[in-house]
C-alpha atoms as one frame of an Amber mdcrd trajectory, in Angstrom:
protein
 139.595  37.374 137.153 141.305  36.538 140.492 141.214  34.230 143.507 142.433
  34.997 146.999 142.890  33.062 150.132 142.660  33.916 153.824 142.439  32.042
 157.105 138.974  31.407 158.252 139.546  29.672 161.578 139.928  26.150 162.882
 137.565  23.310 163.549 136.913  21.922 166.987 139.688  19.296 166.468 142.169
  21.969 165.281 142.085  21.590 161.569 142.807  24.863 159.799 140.079  26.202
 157.472 140.454  28.776 154.780 138.175  31.138 152.783 138.652  31.563 149.118
 137.259  34.511 147.159 136.795  34.367 143.479 136.325  37.746 141.597 135.646
  38.858 138.061 135.949  42.193 136.392 132.160  43.016 136.572 132.408  43.198
 140.295 130.873  39.807 141.087 132.553  37.634 143.649 131.924  34.293 145.375
 133.557  33.240 148.680 133.883  29.563 149.493 135.321  27.822 152.473 136.839
  24.342 152.342 134.830  23.399 155.369 131.914  21.699 153.923 132.591  23.346
 150.562 130.255  25.964 151.794 129.368  29.010 149.555 129.706  31.803 152.152
 128.911  34.807 149.875 127.657  35.458 146.422 127.838  39.157 145.474 126.228
  40.332 142.222 124.936  43.618 140.885 121.388  44.667 140.646 119.875  46.664
 137.788 121.542  49.909 138.986 124.928  48.268 139.501 124.691  47.998 143.189
 126.336  44.942 144.559 124.679  42.815 147.295 125.242  39.406 148.822 122.369
  37.200 147.707 122.946  34.071 149.804 122.300  33.438 153.393 125.071  32.365
 155.911 127.455  33.490 158.626 130.353  35.978 158.788 132.670  33.504 160.499
 133.510  29.844 160.730 131.920  29.558 164.230 128.430  29.970 162.773 129.052
  27.021 160.300 130.547  24.915 163.072 127.219  25.215 165.090 123.863  23.882
 164.131 122.515  25.453 161.033 120.293  24.375 158.128 123.085  23.494 155.753
 123.642  27.005 154.452 125.611  26.907 151.230 126.996  23.493 151.827 127.971
  20.422 149.514 125.603  17.720 150.362 126.607  14.145 150.178 127.011  11.271
 149.910 123.317  11.390 149.253 121.411  14.563 149.250 117.807  14.786 150.403
 115.993  12.131 152.348 116.254   8.267 152.462 113.156   6.577 153.931 113.659
   4.707 157.214 117.428   5.393 157.053 117.925   2.226 155.170 118.535   0.946
 151.530 119.391  -2.367 149.758 122.206  -2.833 147.314 123.251  -6.096 145.699
 121.002  -8.009 148.103 122.500  -6.466 151.316 120.706  -3.937 153.435 122.510
  -0.889 154.768 121.510   1.023 157.763 122.040   4.818 158.082 121.674   7.453
 160.685 118.042   8.634 161.246 118.833  12.313 161.548 115.306  13.555 160.309
 112.717  11.822 162.257 112.638   8.248 161.101 114.677   9.231 157.956 118.136
   9.809 156.816 118.850  13.417 155.623 121.648  14.997 153.569 124.319  12.359
 154.210 123.873  11.832 157.868 125.319  13.075 161.176 128.671  14.125 159.589
 127.955  14.423 155.892 130.108  16.168 153.338 128.930  19.482 154.745 130.854
  18.949 157.914 134.252  17.812 156.629 137.416  19.717 155.603 138.091  19.422
 151.914 141.478  19.835 150.121 141.411  22.905 148.028 143.522  24.200 145.172
 143.109  26.883 142.339 142.158  25.194 139.130 142.396  26.281 135.526 139.320
  27.461 133.681 138.819  28.841 130.213 135.907  31.005 131.170 136.708  32.209
 134.616 138.310  31.424 137.906 138.016  28.009 139.604 138.438  26.403 143.019
 138.763  22.602 143.041 137.834  20.759 146.251 138.492  17.143 146.839 137.530
  14.682 149.598 138.064  10.915 150.158 135.098   9.305 151.877 136.115   6.017
 153.414 134.371   2.706 153.210 131.642   2.637 155.756 131.564   6.369 156.451
 128.077   7.274 157.718 127.087   3.702 156.857 127.660   3.907 153.112 129.618
   1.140 151.293 132.801   1.799 149.316 135.565   4.349 149.327 134.667   7.242
 147.014 136.927  10.029 145.775 134.923  13.214 145.285 135.846  16.338 143.307
 133.792  19.478 143.284 134.938  22.431 141.134 133.480  25.992 141.636 133.945
  28.345 138.685 132.941  31.992 138.741 132.618  32.941 135.024 133.228  36.319
 133.325 129.505  36.520 132.779 128.473  36.285 136.527 127.597  32.621 136.613
 128.650  30.178 139.307 129.212  26.729 137.715 129.531  23.641 139.917 131.032
  20.524 138.422 130.709  17.336 140.497 132.584  13.998 139.887 133.283  10.920
 141.896 134.624   7.358 141.560 134.366   4.451 143.848 136.095   1.048 144.608
 132.836  -0.708 145.501 129.158  -0.415 144.378 127.634   2.461 146.426 125.138
   5.250 145.988 125.658   8.922 145.542 123.559  12.036 144.968 125.480  15.283
 145.372 123.985  18.759 145.513 124.518  22.234 146.989 122.183  23.725 149.634
 122.712  27.433 149.013 119.799  29.753 150.258 119.066  32.642 147.903 117.413
  35.966 148.405 117.926  38.111 145.267 116.858  41.284 147.099 119.852  40.830
 149.383 120.897  38.641 152.393 118.595  39.435 155.297 116.209  41.543 153.181
 113.140  39.770 154.399 110.968  37.042 152.788 111.223  35.651 149.328 107.499
  35.511 148.631 107.614  38.165 146.043 110.165  36.513 143.929 108.843  35.352
 140.606 109.659  31.709 139.864 109.517  29.677 136.739 110.293  25.918 136.829
 110.884  24.153 133.515 109.039  21.148 134.875 105.484  19.808 134.158 105.747
  16.998 136.741 106.524  16.732 140.539 107.013  14.133 143.179 104.223  14.225
 145.816 105.372  13.502 149.350 103.864  12.201 152.581 103.896  13.814 155.986
 107.523  12.871 156.421 108.434  14.593 153.070 109.367  11.225 151.572 108.122
  10.885 147.921 105.282   8.409 147.470 106.715   7.108 144.354 104.075   8.717
 142.158 105.036  11.368 139.481 102.168  13.761 139.046 101.335  16.556 136.688
 101.524  20.078 138.088  98.451  21.191 136.065  95.711  22.624 138.145  97.819
  22.487 141.318  99.773  25.086 143.352 102.889  23.157 142.193 102.550  24.681
 138.644 105.408  27.149 137.975 105.638  26.450 134.256 104.885  30.168 133.872
 106.443  32.768 136.102 104.476  32.963 139.394 105.400  34.604 142.549 106.562
  32.067 145.152 104.043  33.417 147.747 101.053  33.310 145.283  99.702  29.931
 146.403 102.029  28.868 149.131  99.398  29.102 151.876  96.695  27.321 149.931
  94.939  24.353 151.754  96.394  21.920 149.257  97.606  18.673 150.905 101.139
  18.960 149.558 101.598  22.357 151.175 100.427  21.306 154.703 103.284  19.206
 155.941 105.653  20.510 158.597 105.461  24.242 158.928 104.008  24.543 155.433
 105.304  25.510 152.079 107.330  24.002 149.295 109.852  21.260 149.934 109.394
  19.071 146.799 111.266  17.720 143.826 110.221  18.662 140.278 111.015  16.376
 137.264 113.110  18.041 134.775 114.050  17.373 131.129 117.780  17.047 131.324
 120.535  16.601 128.754 123.151  14.144 130.051 125.947  16.286 128.544 124.818
  19.924 128.422 123.141  21.775 131.294 119.521  22.572 130.463 117.403  25.384
 131.852 115.728  24.190 135.007 114.479  27.388 136.778 114.395  31.118 136.431
 113.813  33.485 139.307 113.261  37.230 139.125 113.213  39.729 142.023 111.241
  42.694 140.774 112.641  45.379 143.054 116.340  44.842 142.444 115.798  43.419
 139.046 118.081  40.489 139.744 117.601  37.342 137.869 118.778  33.846 138.683
 118.736  31.162 136.117 119.536  27.538 136.989 120.920  25.140 134.407 121.645
  21.483 135.236 122.306  17.985 133.851 120.371  16.531 136.775 116.883  14.943
 136.386 115.348  16.814 139.422 115.313  20.057 141.192 114.131  20.560 144.821
 112.464  23.797 145.642 112.661  24.689 149.348 111.212  27.830 150.673 112.947
  28.124 154.085 109.951  26.776 155.843 111.902  25.656 158.948 113.679  29.061
 159.404 112.077  30.661 162.518 114.202  33.600 163.417 116.387  31.759 165.902
 119.411  31.648 163.443 121.413  34.903 163.526 123.335  35.240 160.242 125.538
  37.848 158.708 125.742  41.267 160.251 123.474  40.032 163.087 120.417  39.523
 160.784 117.909  36.926 161.923 116.625  34.635 159.296 112.874  34.184 159.565
 110.450  31.739 157.885 110.829  31.980 154.122 113.735  34.403 154.188 115.539
  32.310 151.585 114.789  29.697 148.952 116.890  26.820 147.687 116.952  25.288
 144.286 118.767  21.946 144.811 119.533  20.112 141.632 119.610  16.469 142.214
 118.488  12.830 141.509 115.140  12.266 143.089 114.789  11.845 146.807 114.885
   8.251 148.136 115.844   7.051 144.638 117.819   4.047 146.301 114.395   2.679
 147.473 112.326   3.296 144.376 113.509   1.380 141.290 111.575   3.388 138.787
 113.371   6.632 139.912 116.666   7.606 138.173 119.395   5.352 139.614 121.850
   6.731 142.189 124.124   3.668 142.012 127.880   4.174 141.231 129.984   1.257
 140.406 133.799   0.794 140.076 135.029   1.837 136.696 132.309   4.355 136.359
 132.710   8.107 136.961 129.758  10.113 138.409 129.534  13.446 136.781 126.941
  16.299 137.130 127.006  20.025 136.320 124.836  22.867 137.664 125.027  26.445
 136.735 123.708  29.433 138.744 123.701  32.316 136.293 123.013  35.797 137.600
 121.896  38.855 135.665 119.816  42.016 136.187 117.282  44.015 134.191
C-alpha cells in the first residue's frame, strides 16, 4: 500500500493544489485532488486483469476549474436540491443561491466542490488513507454556523474505496454530504452505461416534479420503471413514457429509500458491466441513494484523453439524506447541532468476474 503526492496546479487566486494517488498491491489506484476533494481517477482490474479508469473527469486541474457537472467532487454543505433556495430553522428563514432554476443545488455557487481542502496522509488498518479537512465559516453560501468538516478516503487491500464523512458545528445548521463520482465500469469514455446491470436494495423511491424536487410522497417501486430490486439493465426502461422519466432531458435522477444501519454500512446497490465483468457494490449508512444517469451530458464536455462525454456516458450513485429534507419534516433530518457529530460512511467496492 502506498500514497504519493504531486503538484496539480494552482487555482485562479494562486492557491497551490496537489494530486494524491493511493495504490494497493492488486494494482488498483485512486487519485484525489484537494481541490474540491475530487476523485480524479479510479483504476481497477476487469475479469482478465486489465486495469482501466472507471470514473469520468479531466487530466488536469484546468478542467475542474471550469464549468463541469461536479465530476468526482465532495458535495456540501447540502447535497442535491433545496426547493426555492430557502429553508427555515428555529423560526428563522435562510435564503440560498438559486443556481438550478428556482432551486439551490449542491451547496450553491461555491460549494465544497470548489474550495481547497487541507490534506494529510492518515493511518488505516485496512489500507491507505487521505484525510481532507475544511472549515466552512458562518454564513458561507447563506448557511448558518461554522462547521468543521473531515472527509477520509481509504483505498483498501480488497479494491474498495471507503469514504468517511464527519462534521461539527458551533450553531444549529443543516448538512448533507455526498460524493458526485460518475462511473462507467467499461472504462472512462467507453460510451453509454445503458447496458450496465443495476440492482438497488430499495423498494421505495421519492417521486419528483418537473423541477426534480421531491413531492414529499414515498412510493413503492412495484410495477414501475423505478424497480431495480432485481438486476436490470439501466437502459431497459429508461425511455418509457412514465411521468417520472420525462423531466428535463429524460432519465433517472431520483432518490431511492434504503434500509440503513446507523453504524454499519449496508448494501445499497450493485452494478455489473457484462463485457468487462467489473462489479461495483455500494454500501452506506445513509437512508437514501440518488441514481443519476448522466442525462445532462451532451458531448460538449471534453474529458480525459480528449474524450467527449455524451448523454448517459456515466452514472452516479450518490448516497445521501433525502433531497429537500430541510423543507419536509417527515424526511430524515439534516439538522446538525452544537455538541453533535455528523458521521456517515459510504463504500464503493470493486471486483470482477
